[in-house]
PDB file of C-alpha atoms in Angstrom:
ATOM      1  CA  ARG L   1      88.440 363.171 -57.581  1.00  0.00           C
ATOM      2  CA  SER L   2      86.054 362.370 -54.915  1.00  0.00           C
ATOM      3  CA  ARG L   3      85.325 358.966 -56.274  1.00  0.00           C
ATOM      4  CA  TRP L   4      89.157 358.362 -56.248  1.00  0.00           C
ATOM      5  CA  LEU L   5      89.335 359.199 -52.758  1.00  0.00           C
ATOM      6  CA  SER L   6      86.204 357.126 -51.898  1.00  0.00           C
ATOM      7  CA  ALA L   7      87.765 354.062 -53.625  1.00  0.00           C
ATOM      8  CA  LEU L   8      91.233 354.711 -51.728  1.00  0.00           C
ATOM      9  CA  GLN L   9      89.432 354.819 -48.385  1.00  0.00           C
ATOM     10  CA  HIS L  10      87.645 351.573 -49.235  1.00  0.00           C
ATOM     11  CA  THR L  11      90.784 349.809 -50.112  1.00  0.00           C
ATOM     12  CA  CYS L  12      92.514 350.922 -46.984  1.00  0.00           C
ATOM     13  CA  SER L  13      89.664 349.479 -44.789  1.00  0.00           C
ATOM     14  CA  ILE L  14      90.016 345.940 -46.458  1.00  0.00           C
ATOM     15  CA  PRO L  15      93.151 345.080 -44.456  1.00  0.00           C
ATOM     16  CA  LEU L  16      91.478 345.672 -41.098  1.00  0.00           C
ATOM     17  CA  GLN L  17      88.771 343.180 -42.127  1.00  0.00           C
ATOM     18  CA  ARG L  18      91.387 340.626 -42.962  1.00  0.00           C
ATOM     19  CA  ASP L  19      93.120 341.193 -39.584  1.00  0.00           C
ATOM     20  CA  MET L  20      90.361 339.099 -38.054  1.00  0.00           C
ATOM     21  CA  TRP L  21      92.029 335.940 -39.345  1.00  0.00           C
ATOM     22  CA  ILE L  22      95.216 336.964 -37.454  1.00  0.00           C
ATOM     23  CA  THR L  23      93.188 337.801 -34.415  1.00  0.00           C
ATOM     24  CA  PHE L  24      91.663 334.252 -34.649  1.00  0.00           C
ATOM     25  CA  VAL L  25      95.179 332.725 -34.900  1.00  0.00           C
ATOM     26  CA  ALA L  26      96.486 334.748 -31.885  1.00  0.00           C
ATOM     27  CA  HIS L  27      93.345 333.653 -29.772  1.00  0.00           C
ATOM     28  CA  ASN L  28      93.936 329.932 -30.869  1.00  0.00           C
ATOM     29  CA  LEU L  29      97.850 330.461 -29.920  1.00  0.00           C
ATOM     30  CA  ASN L  30      96.568 331.076 -26.173  1.00  0.00           C
ATOM     31  CA  GLN L  31      94.308 327.951 -26.152  1.00  0.00           C
ATOM     32  CA  PRO L  32      95.232 324.640 -24.822  1.00  0.00           C
ATOM     33  CA  VAL L  33      94.942 321.735 -27.351  1.00  0.00           C
ATOM     34  CA  SER L  34      91.182 321.035 -26.342  1.00  0.00           C
ATOM     35  CA  GLY L  35      90.400 324.778 -26.662  1.00  0.00           C
ATOM     36  CA  VAL L  36      90.967 324.857 -30.574  1.00  0.00           C
ATOM     37  CA  GLN L  37      87.306 324.221 -31.618  1.00  0.00           C
ATOM     38  CA  ASN L  38      86.615 321.854 -34.608  1.00  0.00           C
ATOM     39  CA  PRO L  39      90.164 320.981 -35.643  1.00  0.00           C
ATOM     40  CA  GLU L  40      90.608 319.528 -38.760  1.00  0.00           C
ATOM     41  CA  HIS L  41      93.307 317.154 -37.715  1.00  0.00           C
ATOM     42  CA  SER L  42      95.677 316.730 -34.695  1.00  0.00           C
ATOM     43  CA  GLY L  43      98.352 314.485 -33.411  1.00  0.00           C
ATOM     44  CA  TYR L  44     101.996 314.164 -32.941  1.00  0.00           C
ATOM     45  CA  LEU L  45     104.705 315.239 -35.470  1.00  0.00           C
ATOM     46  CA  SER L  46     108.310 315.394 -35.554  1.00  0.00           C
ATOM     47  CA  ARG L  47     109.911 318.442 -37.273  1.00  0.00           C
ATOM     48  CA  LEU L  48     113.412 318.277 -38.626  1.00  0.00           C
ATOM     49  CA  GLU L  49     115.418 321.069 -37.129  1.00  0.00           C
ATOM     50  CA  GLY L  50     118.986 321.515 -38.302  1.00  0.00           C
ATOM     51  CA  GLN L  51     120.302 318.626 -40.295  1.00  0.00           C
ATOM     52  CA  SER L  52     119.523 315.692 -38.117  1.00  0.00           C
ATOM     53  CA  SER L  53     117.392 316.603 -35.118  1.00  0.00           C
ATOM     54  CA  TRP L  54     113.700 315.580 -34.964  1.00  0.00           C
ATOM     55  CA  ILE L  55     111.798 317.452 -32.335  1.00  0.00           C
ATOM     56  CA  SER L  56     108.386 316.057 -31.417  1.00  0.00           C
ATOM     57  CA  TYR L  57     105.343 318.408 -31.181  1.00  0.00           C
ATOM     58  CA  TYR L  58     101.730 317.757 -30.764  1.00  0.00           C
ATOM     59  CA  CYS L  59     100.133 319.664 -33.668  1.00  0.00           C
ATOM     60  CA  VAL L  60      96.476 320.944 -34.246  1.00  0.00           C
ATOM     61  CA  LEU L  61      95.369 321.879 -37.766  1.00  0.00           C
ATOM     62  CA  LYS L  62      92.720 324.456 -38.223  1.00  0.00           C
ATOM     63  CA  ASP L  63      91.903 326.837 -41.066  1.00  0.00           C
ATOM     64  CA  GLY L  64      95.073 326.768 -42.883  1.00  0.00           C
ATOM     65  CA  CYS L  65      97.274 327.226 -39.768  1.00  0.00           C
ATOM     66  CA  LEU L  66      99.216 324.510 -38.030  1.00  0.00           C
ATOM     67  CA  TYR L  67      99.732 325.230 -34.193  1.00  0.00           C
ATOM     68  CA  SER L  68     102.404 323.281 -32.379  1.00  0.00           C
ATOM     69  CA  TYR L  69     102.267 322.429 -28.662  1.00  0.00           C
ATOM     70  CA  PRO L  70     104.990 320.705 -26.560  1.00  0.00           C
ATOM     71  CA  ASN L  71     102.571 317.864 -25.634  1.00  0.00           C
ATOM     72  CA  ASP L  72      98.743 317.111 -25.738  1.00  0.00           C
ATOM     73  CA  THR L  73      98.324 318.582 -22.376  1.00  0.00           C
ATOM     74  CA  SER L  74     100.008 321.940 -22.894  1.00  0.00           C
ATOM     75  CA  PRO L  75      98.120 325.007 -21.746  1.00  0.00           C
ATOM     76  CA  SER L  76      98.980 327.086 -25.001  1.00  0.00           C
ATOM     77  CA  ALA L  77     100.732 326.699 -28.154  1.00  0.00           C
ATOM     78  CA  ILE L  78     104.420 327.467 -28.727  1.00  0.00           C
ATOM     79  CA  GLY L  79     103.979 328.393 -32.312  1.00  0.00           C
ATOM     80  CA  ALA L  80     101.544 328.814 -35.273  1.00  0.00           C
ATOM     81  CA  PHE L  81     102.684 327.824 -38.903  1.00  0.00           C
ATOM     82  CA  MET L  82     100.424 329.707 -41.401  1.00  0.00           C
ATOM     83  CA  LEU L  83     100.174 327.476 -44.417  1.00  0.00           C
ATOM     84  CA  GLN L  84      99.282 329.973 -47.011  1.00  0.00           C
ATOM     85  CA  GLY L  85     102.068 329.871 -49.790  1.00  0.00           C
ATOM     86  CA  TYR L  86     103.030 326.227 -49.095  1.00  0.00           C
ATOM     87  CA  GLY L  87     102.281 322.811 -50.689  1.00  0.00           C
ATOM     88  CA  VAL L  88     102.412 319.596 -49.114  1.00  0.00           C
ATOM     89  CA  SER L  89     104.590 316.835 -51.079  1.00  0.00           C
ATOM     90  CA  ASP L  90     106.127 313.323 -50.152  1.00  0.00           C
ATOM     91  CA  LEU L  91     109.799 313.433 -49.637  1.00  0.00           C
ATOM     92  CA  ALA L  92     110.209 310.314 -51.838  1.00  0.00           C
ATOM     93  CA  LYS L  93     108.895 312.513 -54.745  1.00  0.00           C
ATOM     94  CA  LEU L  94     111.398 315.102 -54.283  1.00  0.00           C
ATOM     95  CA  SER L  95     114.562 315.024 -56.624  1.00  0.00           C
ATOM     96  CA  PRO L  96     117.854 314.494 -54.768  1.00  0.00           C
ATOM     97  CA  SER L  97     118.772 318.219 -55.296  1.00  0.00           C
ATOM     98  CA  GLU L  98     115.484 319.318 -53.501  1.00  0.00           C
ATOM     99  CA  ARG L  99     116.279 317.354 -50.420  1.00  0.00           C
ATOM    100  CA  VAL L 100     117.690 318.936 -47.335  1.00  0.00           C
ATOM    101  CA  ALA L 101     119.590 316.028 -45.982  1.00  0.00           C
ATOM    102  CA  PRO L 102     119.731 312.309 -46.609  1.00  0.00           C
ATOM    103  CA  MET L 103     117.215 310.347 -44.363  1.00  0.00           C
ATOM    104  CA  ASP L 104     115.020 307.461 -43.926  1.00  0.00           C
ATOM    105  CA  GLU L 105     112.092 308.908 -45.783  1.00  0.00           C
ATOM    106  CA  ARG L 106     109.252 306.378 -45.073  1.00  0.00           C
ATOM    107  CA  HIS L 107     107.108 308.665 -43.128  1.00  0.00           C
ATOM    108  CA  VAL L 108     108.526 312.026 -43.987  1.00  0.00           C
ATOM    109  CA  PHE L 109     106.621 314.926 -46.030  1.00  0.00           C
ATOM    110  CA  VAL L 110     107.619 318.150 -46.839  1.00  0.00           C
ATOM    111  CA  LEU L 111     105.902 321.611 -46.687  1.00  0.00           C
ATOM    112  CA  ASN L 112     107.375 323.291 -49.730  1.00  0.00           C
ATOM    113  CA  PRO L 113     107.036 327.115 -50.241  1.00  0.00           C
ATOM    114  CA  TYR L 114     105.930 328.435 -53.494  1.00  0.00           C
ATOM    115  CA  PHE L 115     108.422 331.225 -53.087  1.00  0.00           C
ATOM    116  CA  ASP L 116     112.265 330.708 -53.236  1.00  0.00           C
ATOM    117  CA  HIS L 117     112.690 333.090 -50.113  1.00  0.00           C
ATOM    118  CA  HIS L 118     110.682 330.883 -47.710  1.00  0.00           C
ATOM    119  CA  SER L 119     112.021 327.780 -46.065  1.00  0.00           C
ATOM    120  CA  LYS L 120     111.089 324.084 -46.510  1.00  0.00           C
ATOM    121  CA  PHE L 121     109.801 322.225 -43.544  1.00  0.00           C
ATOM    122  CA  LEU L 122     110.305 318.475 -42.933  1.00  0.00           C
ATOM    123  CA  PHE L 123     107.819 316.525 -40.898  1.00  0.00           C
ATOM    124  CA  LYS L 124     107.881 312.961 -39.910  1.00  0.00           C
ATOM    125  CA  THR L 125     105.048 310.685 -38.445  1.00  0.00           C
ATOM    126  CA  ASP L 126     105.288 307.229 -36.888  1.00  0.00           C
ATOM    127  CA  ASN L 127     103.740 305.310 -39.725  1.00  0.00           C
ATOM    128  CA  ASP L 128     102.203 305.366 -43.140  1.00  0.00           C
ATOM    129  CA  LEU L 129      98.836 305.692 -42.198  1.00  0.00           C
ATOM    130  CA  SER L 130      99.361 308.720 -40.184  1.00  0.00           C
ATOM    131  CA  LYS L 131     101.547 310.209 -42.795  1.00  0.00           C
ATOM    132  CA  ARG L 132      98.771 309.842 -45.385  1.00  0.00           C
ATOM    133  CA  ASP L 133      96.139 311.414 -43.046  1.00  0.00           C
ATOM    134  CA  TRP L 134      98.233 314.370 -42.178  1.00  0.00           C
ATOM    135  CA  VAL L 135      99.291 315.179 -46.058  1.00  0.00           C
ATOM    136  CA  ASN L 136      95.515 314.956 -46.913  1.00  0.00           C
ATOM    137  CA  ALA L 137      94.467 316.984 -44.059  1.00  0.00           C
ATOM    138  CA  LEU L 138      96.983 319.719 -44.792  1.00  0.00           C
ATOM    139  CA  ARG L 139      96.141 319.656 -48.522  1.00  0.00           C
ATOM    140  CA  LEU L 140      92.488 320.070 -47.786  1.00  0.00           C
ATOM    141  CA  SER L 141      93.218 322.766 -45.286  1.00  0.00           C
ATOM    142  CA  ILE L 142      95.497 324.904 -47.594  1.00  0.00           C
ATOM    143  CA  ASN L 143      93.219 324.269 -50.516  1.00  0.00           C
ATOM    144  CA  GLN L 144      90.056 325.472 -48.469  1.00  0.00           C
ATOM    145  CA  TRP L 145      91.940 328.660 -47.537  1.00  0.00           C
ATOM    146  CA  LEU L 146      93.048 329.509 -50.996  1.00  0.00           C
ATOM    147  CA  LEU L 147      89.370 329.044 -52.467  1.00  0.00           C
ATOM    148  CA  ALA L 148      87.978 331.129 -49.769  1.00  0.00           C
ATOM    149  CA  ASP L 149      90.190 334.072 -50.316  1.00  0.00           C
TER     150      ASP L 149
END
């Protein structure tokens, strides 16, 4: 019985250790763009909001989290998108039934959830090179986080 209680106590302490990552994300949310140390990628992305509105954000990718800022000189992030549970795909590779809305898809990529109850997010870049760089960086960041867990 004491072994069982000891195992239960140990298991209950594990989430406290994992909260360090949440603390790290919260810390980065309060940092300016230049305050996020060693980002994996950064630059402007537009996100589809609603059916046809593209809103531009300056984004910083760090450790499986995409931080969004109104611009590249903002004093703090306005959001953090934790990428765990998502994959990255090219909009052109989705079937018509998977698409959110018809659009010019040349520079668009999708963050697809692995679970049906999560939302898809569509992002657009200015050119093919930027799109390729973002897709590669997002995939690498997501894969590194998954392998580290």
